């Protein structure tokens, strides 16, 4: 009888394989032990089932699979449970407020509960019914705008990445605005049963806390962000949580936050039970380039000096891949502080040095030169060269200049992005997709404005939508004529709640909101003058908490040629395999294609890509991520050879998942599109299996 029970248990384990945690496992390595789909038969993969959410949007969510049930957040923030073998809906939870921000994943509690971050709310749902767990917080949810030492009604908080569960805690970061005013990026742990706050770590240190002297005195009272939006991972046996953070506001001018600014742009190792700092590594000192750590780190074991070492790997926007001893924080590859050019911006005091990783080689070029401009056509090269002659381009840590364009390399969307890396736990090989498209931008003086609307627009909106309101489509849409396309109620809703990459600005209300709307309608400063007008402007600005800086960012602009293609030489996106035991690349290939260029016989250029890979024990790497060709791919992990691909209904800008039910292996990807203005948005889950 005991033998039969053992056989049955083993058979069940082989027949079923869950994906119960964001990125697959507690180590965050995107790895599955499944082998049914392999290098030989992957070419026969067929669509198994699809599920149309009924929503439309840039869908970045990766599902969880527990038993037969698949759980996922839809593009607008509904949570659905589906039969993982058929796609049949089991239940759907619709929150009171639709989500205007990405929801990249969920968290699962072994006792059968789902934790879902929707805007500023963390919901706890019964995994069998989808109903809120009434004993958690207030009727099944907690509001993450609270417990931040700021007015909750005016705090902008969005739970874009799922928290991590450690014992009876859920540990969370959040997304915050890129400009003043922004809440401080506190990392918090809550009791999963009651929703009560258990501990807080201040990423902008308070008086008496470690790192306080790396800021101007009293900065914690007015500084903001340094938040953990990208997700995190826990070493469960050791009880250590590893948390990457982003930059402090303002992203591109730091005259009001002189110093290195711990713990912004930092990989933090905290005691998961208490929030106590164990060690840290700051990747950018006094960030003025928006170099957030963009993805959760990965736990792995490598061979170092002939011995196995438990390590943590962190990918970065600047293209570095850092590797540390998981316990001590000791770098396993050399990191040196290199001297960098000082800022010439009045009031700014940039760091004289920045960390530079010697191994592995960066995922993206570090300096743009005339020799690395596009050769797509003679005309494109000439156009790029003419633009380049007027720019500064002296390496990635060149501070932005006032009224002169600087080439920022890598661009603001990578090296690596939020999808993160996959690691084979058996070999220590890391697989990561990356972007390699320079941006061009700079700073300009923030001149006094004649209305609060103009001042608010220049300080809050112009960095994405540009001073002329034309934006940088498709990522940052034009606002020219926006009052003809949207009603006042729709504009108010978008301003206060955000949409897509845009955070909400709930602090902009009343007269200030009306003034901003008037400015958007007129497209220029309101025609006002005199002492009364100046007092009105001051009053409206004060009501928003807006703190205009002396200089403002000119906007996120890709360096493109006359036809809109990247003005640098390809590849513009890559897929990479790195042996983390040695720091050496095993292979690197262009990743992604422009269909119209392919049709003209131009070799694969690579494209921007978002969402990460999934790795299986059979030696396959599954990834979608590419914007313009909307493909799902399977690569041979040994060589980078493309073994299978198929077109998706919409772009798959999410990380896939793989699981098995009753002996059948499935691969699933959320498709919603986005970033390609020539293709519509959707919200369809697509699942593949062998015939």
XYZ file of C-alpha atoms in Angstrom:
691
model
C 0.000 0.000 0.000
C 2.843 2.387 0.924
C 4.592 1.548 -2.364
C 1.391 2.266 -4.322
C 0.998 5.603 -2.519
C 4.599 6.544 -3.326
C 4.117 5.573 -6.990
C 0.873 7.559 -7.214
C 2.466 10.622 -5.601
C 5.468 10.471 -7.940
C 3.236 10.019 -10.995
C 1.110 12.989 -9.954
C 4.250 15.122 -9.570
C 5.296 14.151 -13.094
C 1.816 14.746 -14.496
C 1.340 18.205 -12.961
C 3.687 21.153 -12.647
C 2.598 24.491 -11.197
C 3.868 28.021 -11.846
C 2.745 29.400 -8.476
C 5.059 32.409 -8.085
C 5.795 35.450 -10.237
C 8.654 34.383 -12.535
C 8.068 30.743 -11.681
C 9.967 29.917 -8.522
C 11.058 31.512 -5.246
C 14.495 32.125 -6.778
C 12.944 34.304 -9.492
C 14.865 32.409 -12.183
C 12.044 31.943 -14.761
C 12.947 28.221 -14.842
C 10.743 25.134 -15.204
C 11.846 21.478 -14.856
C 9.379 20.461 -17.586
C 10.777 18.561 -20.579
C 7.788 17.343 -22.608
C 8.248 20.148 -25.133
C 11.833 19.810 -26.309
C 14.229 20.816 -29.074
C 13.002 18.058 -31.353
C 9.234 18.493 -31.125
C 8.870 22.236 -30.400
C 8.374 22.908 -34.111
C 5.005 21.113 -33.875
C 3.578 23.402 -31.168
C -0.005 24.421 -31.834
C -2.425 26.812 -30.239
C -4.254 24.961 -27.466
C -6.771 27.601 -26.365
C -7.253 31.355 -26.146
C -9.149 33.596 -23.773
C -10.362 37.072 -24.695
C -10.485 39.217 -21.556
C -12.778 41.757 -23.184
C -10.240 44.436 -22.220
C -7.798 46.397 -24.328
C -4.431 47.725 -23.242
C -0.702 47.207 -22.977
C -0.884 43.884 -21.133
C 2.246 43.034 -19.155
C 0.844 40.419 -16.793
C 2.352 36.982 -16.239
C -0.084 34.363 -14.876
C 0.128 32.024 -11.900
C -0.898 28.377 -12.266
C -1.827 26.284 -9.231
C -3.296 22.822 -9.790
C -5.657 23.165 -12.745
C -6.291 26.874 -12.220
C -4.647 29.796 -14.003
C -4.892 33.231 -12.354
C -4.136 36.470 -14.186
C -4.841 40.207 -14.032
C -6.462 41.626 -17.176
C -5.282 44.874 -18.830
C -7.759 46.942 -16.797
C -7.217 45.172 -13.491
C -9.878 42.492 -13.287
C -8.622 39.222 -11.810
C -9.765 36.072 -13.597
C -9.393 32.385 -12.809
C -9.418 29.980 -15.748
C -9.190 26.237 -16.213
C -5.568 25.885 -17.293
C -6.326 23.021 -19.684
C -9.336 24.534 -21.466
C -9.368 28.281 -20.800
C -12.870 28.122 -19.359
C -13.506 30.960 -16.916
C -14.095 29.886 -13.308
C -14.566 33.322 -11.775
C -13.833 37.003 -12.359
C -13.236 39.731 -9.797
C -13.879 43.291 -10.981
C -12.434 45.955 -8.642
C -14.316 49.152 -7.869
C -11.742 51.168 -9.824
C -10.228 50.039 -13.109
C -6.455 49.899 -13.244
C -4.641 52.581 -15.234
C -1.201 51.105 -14.613
C 0.488 47.814 -15.578
C -0.144 44.823 -13.303
C 2.746 42.489 -14.019
C 1.759 39.637 -11.744
C 0.034 38.306 -8.643
C 1.059 36.579 -5.424
C -0.350 33.288 -4.137
C -0.673 32.096 -0.539
C -0.501 28.315 0.031
C -3.705 28.438 2.084
C -5.545 29.302 -1.120
C -5.568 33.086 -1.424
C -4.561 35.524 -4.157
C -2.924 38.868 -3.411
C -3.522 41.364 -6.218
C -2.207 44.906 -6.444
C -4.636 47.158 -8.339
C -3.592 50.814 -8.427
C -2.943 51.746 -4.768
C -4.985 48.850 -3.337
C -3.775 45.409 -2.330
C -6.674 42.939 -2.442
C -6.771 39.491 -0.877
C -9.106 37.126 -2.729
C -10.280 33.588 -2.052
C -8.607 31.533 -4.797
C -11.654 29.271 -5.161
C -14.319 31.942 -5.460
C -12.582 35.240 -6.262
C -14.367 36.928 -3.380
C -12.436 39.344 -1.128
C -11.255 37.931 2.199
C -13.169 40.166 4.607
C -10.686 39.750 7.488
C -7.845 41.272 5.436
C -7.581 45.046 5.892
C -10.895 46.790 5.300
C -13.295 44.366 3.632
C -10.540 42.559 1.786
C -8.103 45.287 0.845
C -5.516 47.744 2.169
C -4.648 51.137 0.709
C -0.911 51.571 0.091
C -1.279 55.350 0.065
C -1.552 55.114 3.837
C 1.410 54.608 6.209
C 3.603 56.918 4.078
C 3.745 60.051 6.299
C 1.944 62.040 3.612
C -1.631 62.975 2.735
C -3.104 59.742 1.281
C -5.515 61.692 -0.917
C -2.604 63.355 -2.706
C -0.162 60.420 -2.803
C 0.421 58.692 -6.147
C 1.048 54.990 -5.545
C 0.647 52.132 -8.024
C 1.342 48.442 -7.384
C 2.770 47.512 -10.787
C 4.829 44.496 -9.665
C 3.629 41.851 -7.208
C 4.954 41.681 -3.690
C 6.797 38.650 -2.341
C 5.526 36.354 0.384
C 7.777 35.427 3.292
C 6.109 33.311 5.986
C 3.115 35.427 7.078
C 4.291 38.638 5.400
C 3.728 40.245 2.013
C 6.612 42.628 1.218
C 5.839 45.437 -1.214
C 7.239 48.332 -3.173
C 5.314 50.616 -5.535
C 5.524 52.897 -8.534
C 5.725 56.667 -7.912
C 5.866 59.762 -10.145
C 9.123 60.861 -11.799
C 8.759 64.491 -10.642
C 7.832 66.452 -7.528
C 5.651 65.911 -5.616
C 6.205 62.188 -5.126
C 5.836 60.057 -1.990
C 8.957 58.625 -0.417
C 9.557 55.094 -1.660
C 9.202 53.225 1.648
C 9.369 49.435 1.429
C 6.741 47.839 3.642
C 5.722 44.424 4.958
C 2.138 43.571 5.888
C 0.573 40.654 7.735
C -1.090 38.443 5.109
C -3.893 37.506 7.516
C -4.879 40.923 8.851
C -3.336 43.463 6.478
C -1.603 45.178 9.414
C 1.703 46.945 8.773
C 4.579 44.955 10.310
C 7.702 46.872 9.244
C 8.905 49.774 7.084
C 12.293 50.472 5.513
C 12.941 54.097 4.579
C 14.686 54.285 1.211
C 15.196 58.000 1.912
C 16.752 57.760 5.387
C 15.361 59.692 8.322
C 17.625 61.445 10.866
C 19.757 58.920 12.726
C 19.326 56.206 10.082
C 22.157 54.744 8.006
C 22.624 56.759 4.819
C 21.054 59.991 6.129
C 24.335 61.847 5.495
C 24.254 60.928 1.789
C 21.484 63.516 1.306
C 21.264 67.220 2.016
C 20.199 67.810 5.608
C 16.454 67.420 5.994
C 16.022 66.100 2.440
C 13.754 63.280 3.634
C 11.057 65.854 4.381
C 10.712 66.995 0.755
C 12.515 64.382 -1.370
C 10.514 61.672 -3.084
C 10.568 58.316 -4.890
C 13.699 56.110 -4.543
C 10.980 53.505 -4.768
C 10.974 49.753 -5.517
C 8.655 49.410 -8.533
C 10.419 46.555 -10.332
C 9.687 43.681 -7.933
C 11.877 41.667 -5.581
C 12.893 38.137 -4.607
C 13.359 36.290 -1.287
C 15.958 33.724 -0.286
C 13.384 31.737 1.681
C 15.763 29.516 3.721
C 17.922 32.468 4.768
C 15.087 34.960 5.171
C 16.760 37.643 3.033
C 14.739 39.810 0.639
C 16.590 41.451 -2.275
C 15.031 44.694 -3.468
C 16.123 46.913 -6.393
C 15.162 50.584 -6.203
C 14.836 53.450 -8.663
C 15.921 57.055 -8.787
C 14.797 59.934 -6.607
C 12.820 62.836 -8.070
C 13.446 64.828 -10.125
C 14.932 62.203 -12.403
C 17.262 64.522 -14.314
C 18.011 67.392 -11.946
C 19.236 66.846 -8.387
C 20.225 70.278 -7.162
C 17.780 69.894 -4.263
C 19.161 66.488 -3.218
C 22.929 66.982 -3.155
C 24.813 63.801 -2.210
C 24.937 60.169 -3.302
C 21.289 59.636 -2.240
C 21.194 56.236 -0.565
C 19.051 54.125 -1.025
C 18.009 55.288 -4.480
C 19.307 53.137 -7.394
C 20.326 50.460 -4.916
C 20.151 46.700 -4.596
C 19.080 46.214 -0.983
C 19.413 43.028 1.048
C 17.070 43.197 4.035
C 16.102 40.805 6.797
C 12.722 39.698 5.477
C 11.272 39.303 8.968
C 12.240 42.741 10.301
C 13.262 45.001 7.397
C 16.749 45.475 8.874
C 19.445 46.336 6.320
C 21.997 43.558 5.857
C 23.957 44.960 2.904
C 23.498 47.180 -0.098
C 25.052 48.135 -3.417
C 24.309 51.478 -5.071
C 24.470 51.174 -8.852
C 24.263 54.922 -9.585
C 25.386 57.694 -7.241
C 23.168 60.775 -7.339
C 21.245 59.565 -10.363
C 20.498 62.216 -13.004
C 19.848 59.763 -15.875
C 16.753 57.834 -14.668
C 18.799 54.636 -14.263
C 16.352 52.695 -12.089
C 17.206 49.085 -11.392
C 14.522 47.761 -13.757
C 13.817 44.135 -12.820
C 13.777 41.720 -9.885
C 17.156 40.112 -9.188
C 17.739 36.385 -9.703
C 19.075 33.895 -7.147
C 21.547 31.330 -8.483
C 24.593 29.279 -7.527
C 27.865 29.765 -9.408
C 31.347 28.295 -9.318
C 33.700 30.968 -7.989
C 37.380 30.301 -7.266
C 36.669 26.586 -7.504
C 33.825 26.621 -4.974
C 30.037 26.885 -5.267
C 28.753 30.274 -4.124
C 25.116 31.202 -3.611
C 24.757 34.449 -5.516
C 22.295 37.125 -6.607
C 22.407 38.617 -10.128
C 20.973 42.038 -11.006
C 20.415 43.319 -14.534
C 20.449 47.055 -15.228
C 19.341 49.730 -17.672
C 22.951 50.812 -18.127
C 23.691 47.356 -19.528
C 25.701 45.953 -16.629
C 24.920 42.571 -15.085
C 26.069 42.592 -11.464
C 26.785 39.443 -9.443
C 27.138 39.373 -5.655
C 27.627 36.853 -2.881
C 24.073 36.453 -1.666
C 24.994 36.592 2.037
C 27.799 39.151 2.240
C 27.149 41.368 -0.783
C 30.737 40.875 -1.988
C 30.983 41.410 -5.769
C 31.953 38.190 -7.557
C 33.175 40.117 -10.614
C 35.309 43.271 -10.303
C 33.531 46.611 -9.925
C 35.577 49.794 -10.028
C 34.632 53.396 -9.342
C 35.522 55.246 -12.532
C 35.922 59.010 -12.790
C 33.192 60.731 -14.798
C 32.683 64.247 -16.121
C 31.135 66.806 -13.764
C 27.826 68.521 -14.405
C 27.904 72.053 -15.817
C 24.316 72.778 -14.767
C 24.066 75.587 -12.178
C 23.145 74.222 -8.757
C 23.816 70.599 -9.737
C 26.585 68.600 -8.078
C 27.008 65.248 -9.793
C 29.045 62.399 -8.354
C 32.715 62.440 -9.413
C 32.684 58.646 -9.863
C 30.247 55.909 -10.889
C 30.420 52.110 -10.484
C 31.715 50.295 -13.559
C 31.430 46.517 -13.865
C 34.361 44.823 -15.625
C 32.528 41.519 -16.204
C 30.332 40.564 -17.947
C 30.695 42.969 -20.869
C 27.733 45.392 -21.003
C 24.532 44.282 -22.736
C 24.462 47.520 -24.751
C 26.969 49.987 -26.208
C 28.257 52.522 -23.710
C 29.257 55.333 -26.094
C 27.758 56.438 -29.398
C 30.301 57.518 -32.025
C 30.118 58.529 -35.677
C 31.398 55.040 -36.531
C 28.400 53.426 -34.818
C 25.674 55.315 -36.670
C 23.164 53.571 -38.903
C 24.107 52.353 -42.374
C 20.564 51.254 -43.236
C 20.821 53.509 -46.281
C 23.160 56.308 -47.399
C 20.370 58.815 -46.722
C 19.745 57.480 -43.231
C 23.456 57.584 -42.396
C 23.774 61.154 -43.654
C 20.748 62.226 -41.614
C 22.075 60.563 -38.465
C 25.543 62.050 -38.951
C 24.166 65.554 -39.415
C 22.202 65.257 -36.143
C 25.129 63.671 -34.341
C 27.491 66.566 -35.124
C 25.449 68.855 -32.873
C 25.371 66.471 -29.878
C 27.481 65.665 -26.868
C 28.401 61.973 -26.818
C 31.146 61.131 -24.365
C 29.897 58.012 -22.615
C 26.919 56.923 -20.589
C 27.631 58.959 -17.440
C 27.833 62.362 -19.152
C 25.524 64.747 -17.242
C 22.870 66.425 -19.360
C 23.601 69.968 -20.499
C 21.429 73.063 -20.602
C 20.168 73.895 -24.091
C 22.445 71.362 -25.770
C 21.459 67.853 -26.788
C 23.284 64.868 -25.291
C 23.284 61.322 -26.634
C 22.303 59.028 -23.742
C 23.702 55.554 -24.306
C 22.173 53.099 -23.509
C 18.824 54.845 -23.843
C 16.328 55.258 -21.019
C 14.606 51.944 -21.902
C 17.615 49.658 -21.525
C 20.005 47.670 -21.641
C 17.852 45.287 -19.702
C 14.237 46.143 -18.947
C 11.536 45.071 -16.493
C 11.130 41.512 -17.876
C 14.377 40.481 -16.196
C 16.556 37.431 -16.711
C 16.157 33.653 -16.729
C 18.818 31.413 -15.223
C 19.475 27.702 -15.604
C 20.038 26.569 -11.988
C 22.046 23.569 -13.201
C 24.687 25.549 -15.068
C 24.516 29.150 -13.877
C 23.874 30.437 -17.410
C 21.828 33.629 -17.530
C 19.562 34.561 -20.457
C 18.347 38.127 -20.893
C 16.883 40.293 -23.634
C 18.104 43.878 -23.966
C 17.538 47.147 -25.822
C 20.274 49.179 -27.515
C 18.737 52.401 -28.838
C 20.291 55.755 -27.826
C 18.127 58.619 -26.619
C 18.810 62.307 -27.229
C 17.788 64.903 -24.688
C 18.899 67.691 -22.388
C 17.757 70.322 -19.902
C 16.360 73.815 -20.255
C 15.728 76.584 -17.776
C 12.360 76.492 -16.035
C 11.303 80.051 -16.780
C 8.547 81.721 -14.725
C 5.112 81.013 -16.166
C 2.132 83.319 -16.341
C -0.318 80.639 -15.217
C -0.389 77.650 -12.928
C -1.508 75.508 -15.886
C 1.639 76.305 -17.839
C 3.828 75.792 -14.770
C 2.207 72.461 -13.916
C 2.488 71.278 -17.513
C 6.184 72.188 -17.746
C 7.095 70.537 -14.449
C 4.853 67.444 -14.602
C 3.955 66.750 -18.228
C 6.600 68.191 -20.550
C 9.227 65.566 -19.677
C 7.107 62.989 -21.519
C 4.830 65.010 -23.805
C 7.416 67.739 -24.660
C 7.100 71.492 -24.247
C 5.266 71.752 -27.581
C 2.833 68.986 -26.476
C 3.787 66.861 -29.504
C 5.171 64.041 -27.326
C 7.347 61.252 -28.686
C 4.903 58.709 -30.145
C 4.127 55.909 -29.728
C 5.414 55.705 -26.155
C 4.455 59.296 -25.310
C 1.428 60.459 -27.323
C 0.868 63.961 -28.621
C -1.441 66.182 -26.574
C -2.050 68.598 -29.431
C -5.821 68.845 -29.780
C -6.400 66.652 -26.727
C -9.347 68.788 -25.582
C -11.051 68.006 -28.900
C -10.576 64.254 -28.419
C -11.394 63.942 -24.723
C -14.116 65.462 -22.587
C -13.197 67.548 -19.517
C -14.266 64.589 -17.350
C -11.949 62.232 -19.262
C -9.030 64.669 -18.964
C -9.652 65.013 -15.231
C -9.781 61.237 -14.841
C -6.526 60.733 -16.735
C -4.684 63.508 -14.899
C -5.719 62.285 -11.461
C -5.560 58.506 -12.026
C -2.943 58.148 -14.760
C -2.929 55.861 -17.765
C -0.337 53.415 -19.101
C 3.140 54.731 -18.313
C 1.683 57.960 -16.961
C 1.230 58.063 -13.186
C -1.723 59.878 -11.695
C -1.519 63.379 -10.228
C -4.304 63.453 -7.615
C -2.726 66.573 -6.138
C -3.839 68.578 -9.214
C -7.381 69.609 -8.326
C -9.771 72.558 -8.381
C -8.433 75.789 -9.876
C -5.078 74.171 -10.669
C -6.753 71.406 -12.686
C -8.894 73.935 -14.549
C -5.810 76.005 -15.309
C -3.992 72.937 -16.670
C -7.000 72.067 -18.843
C -7.130 75.643 -20.135
C -3.441 75.439 -21.020
C -3.938 72.160 -22.875
C -6.811 73.694 -24.821
C -4.941 76.882 -25.737
C -1.600 75.238 -26.389
C 0.158 78.242 -24.936
C 0.346 80.163 -21.699
C -2.878 81.797 -20.625
C -3.048 85.495 -21.421
C -2.841 86.807 -17.889
C -0.839 89.549 -16.265
C -0.619 91.731 -13.223
C -0.227 91.164 -9.493
C -3.605 89.451 -9.151
C -2.692 86.900 -11.804
C 0.673 86.215 -10.123
C -1.069 85.619 -6.775
C -3.552 83.262 -8.454
C -0.698 81.291 -10.011
C 1.164 81.054 -6.687
C -2.003 79.910 -4.884
C -2.827 77.245 -7.488
C 0.744 75.916 -7.517
C 0.838 75.772 -3.726
C -2.359 73.727 -3.715
C -0.666 71.006 -5.794
C 2.506 70.747 -3.726
C 4.372 71.371 -6.978
C 8.015 72.345 -6.527
C 9.338 73.634 -9.856
C 13.062 72.977 -10.240
C 15.385 75.532 -11.863
C 15.793 73.250 -14.881
C 13.500 70.770 -16.581
C 14.018 67.746 -18.770
C 13.468 68.148 -22.523
C 11.772 64.767 -22.849
C 12.298 61.101 -23.664
C 13.334 61.150 -27.332
C 14.817 58.243 -29.217
C 17.628 59.080 -31.633
C 15.994 58.233 -34.976
C 16.672 58.872 -38.646
C 14.403 60.671 -41.115
C 12.214 57.563 -41.475
C 11.780 56.985 -37.752
C 14.159 54.024 -37.425
C 16.936 54.077 -34.799
C 19.828 56.246 -35.975
C 22.446 53.984 -34.437
C 23.776 50.859 -36.109
C 21.897 47.651 -35.298
C 21.332 45.448 -33.442
C 18.683 47.576 -31.737
C 17.617 44.671 -29.548
C 19.452 41.517 -28.511
C 18.987 38.166 -26.789
C 21.977 37.105 -24.725
C 23.360 34.013 -22.965
C 26.019 34.683 -20.304
C 27.916 32.103 -18.269
C 27.770 33.645 -14.799
C 30.538 31.357 -13.581
C 33.016 33.139 -15.858
C 31.238 36.314 -16.958
C 31.696 35.333 -20.611
C 29.024 35.444 -23.303
C 28.079 32.105 -24.842
C 26.066 33.761 -27.588
C 24.371 37.019 -28.518
C 21.852 37.427 -31.347
C 19.710 40.255 -32.782
C 16.225 39.984 -31.317
C 13.146 41.273 -33.128
C 12.474 42.547 -36.637
C 10.683 45.293 -38.517
C 8.516 43.351 -41.000
C 8.784 46.055 -43.662
C 12.594 46.040 -43.458
C 12.679 42.256 -43.591
C 10.524 42.407 -46.737
C 13.183 44.623 -48.333
C 15.871 42.051 -47.620
C 17.456 43.963 -44.742
C 18.821 41.407 -42.252
C 17.269 41.126 -38.814
C 17.990 44.372 -37.002
C 16.614 43.642 -33.559
C 13.952 45.902 -32.039
C 12.879 47.277 -28.696
C 11.551 44.446 -26.547
C 9.656 44.243 -23.257
C 8.791 41.228 -21.117
C 11.164 38.442 -20.166
C 12.006 34.839 -21.084
C 11.040 31.459 -19.652
C 13.541 28.600 -19.568
C 12.824 24.840 -19.455
C 14.947 21.845 -18.468
C 14.665 20.573 -22.059
C 16.903 23.411 -23.258
C 14.276 25.785 -24.629
C 13.950 29.514 -24.111
C 10.419 30.844 -24.690
C 9.991 34.575 -25.188
C 7.679 36.984 -27.028
C 8.590 40.609 -26.164
C 9.276 42.010 -29.660
C 7.063 44.949 -30.572
C 6.682 45.111 -34.333
C 6.724 41.475 -35.502
C 4.397 40.236 -32.695
C 6.098 36.863 -32.523
C 6.262 34.122 -29.910
C 9.667 32.408 -30.128
C 11.420 29.273 -28.901
C 15.236 29.282 -28.965
C 17.834 26.568 -28.406
C 19.573 27.575 -25.180
C 22.881 26.054 -26.347
C 23.279 28.128 -29.503
C 20.584 30.793 -29.748
C 19.122 29.076 -32.801
C 15.468 29.945 -33.438
C 13.609 26.617 -33.410
C 9.984 27.797 -33.609
C 7.998 30.997 -33.911
C 4.423 32.018 -34.560
C 2.580 35.305 -34.918
C 0.451 36.442 -31.998
C -2.859 38.314 -32.305
C -1.294 41.267 -30.464
C 2.194 42.043 -29.244
C 3.210 39.846 -26.313
C 4.864 42.430 -24.056
C 4.720 40.157 -21.020
C 6.701 37.272 -19.564
C 5.204 33.877 -20.455
C 4.670 30.922 -18.127
C 4.789 27.152 -18.582
C 2.992 24.433 -16.632
C 1.612 20.891 -16.929
C -1.861 19.472 -16.265
C -2.550 15.741 -16.518
C 0.762 15.151 -18.249
C 0.338 17.854 -20.905
C 2.721 20.813 -20.957
C 1.433 24.276 -21.873
C 3.128 27.589 -22.639
C 1.000 30.712 -22.133
C 1.501 34.383 -23.006
C -0.626 37.509 -22.446
C -1.008 39.540 -25.649
C -2.278 43.105 -25.715
C 0.046 44.983 -28.034
C 1.367 48.462 -27.445
C 4.239 50.703 -28.572
C 3.389 49.956 -32.224
C 0.966 52.651 -33.464
C 0.158 50.640 -36.611
C -1.495 47.794 -34.716
C -4.524 47.905 -32.393
C -4.574 47.025 -28.710
C -6.280 43.911 -27.366
C -6.298 41.552 -24.424
C -6.074 37.890 -25.448
C -4.385 35.104 -23.529
C -2.811 32.572 -25.909
C -1.752 29.053 -24.885
C 0.329 26.532 -26.839
C 0.837 22.769 -26.485
C 1.964 19.792 -28.552
C -0.724 18.266 -30.819
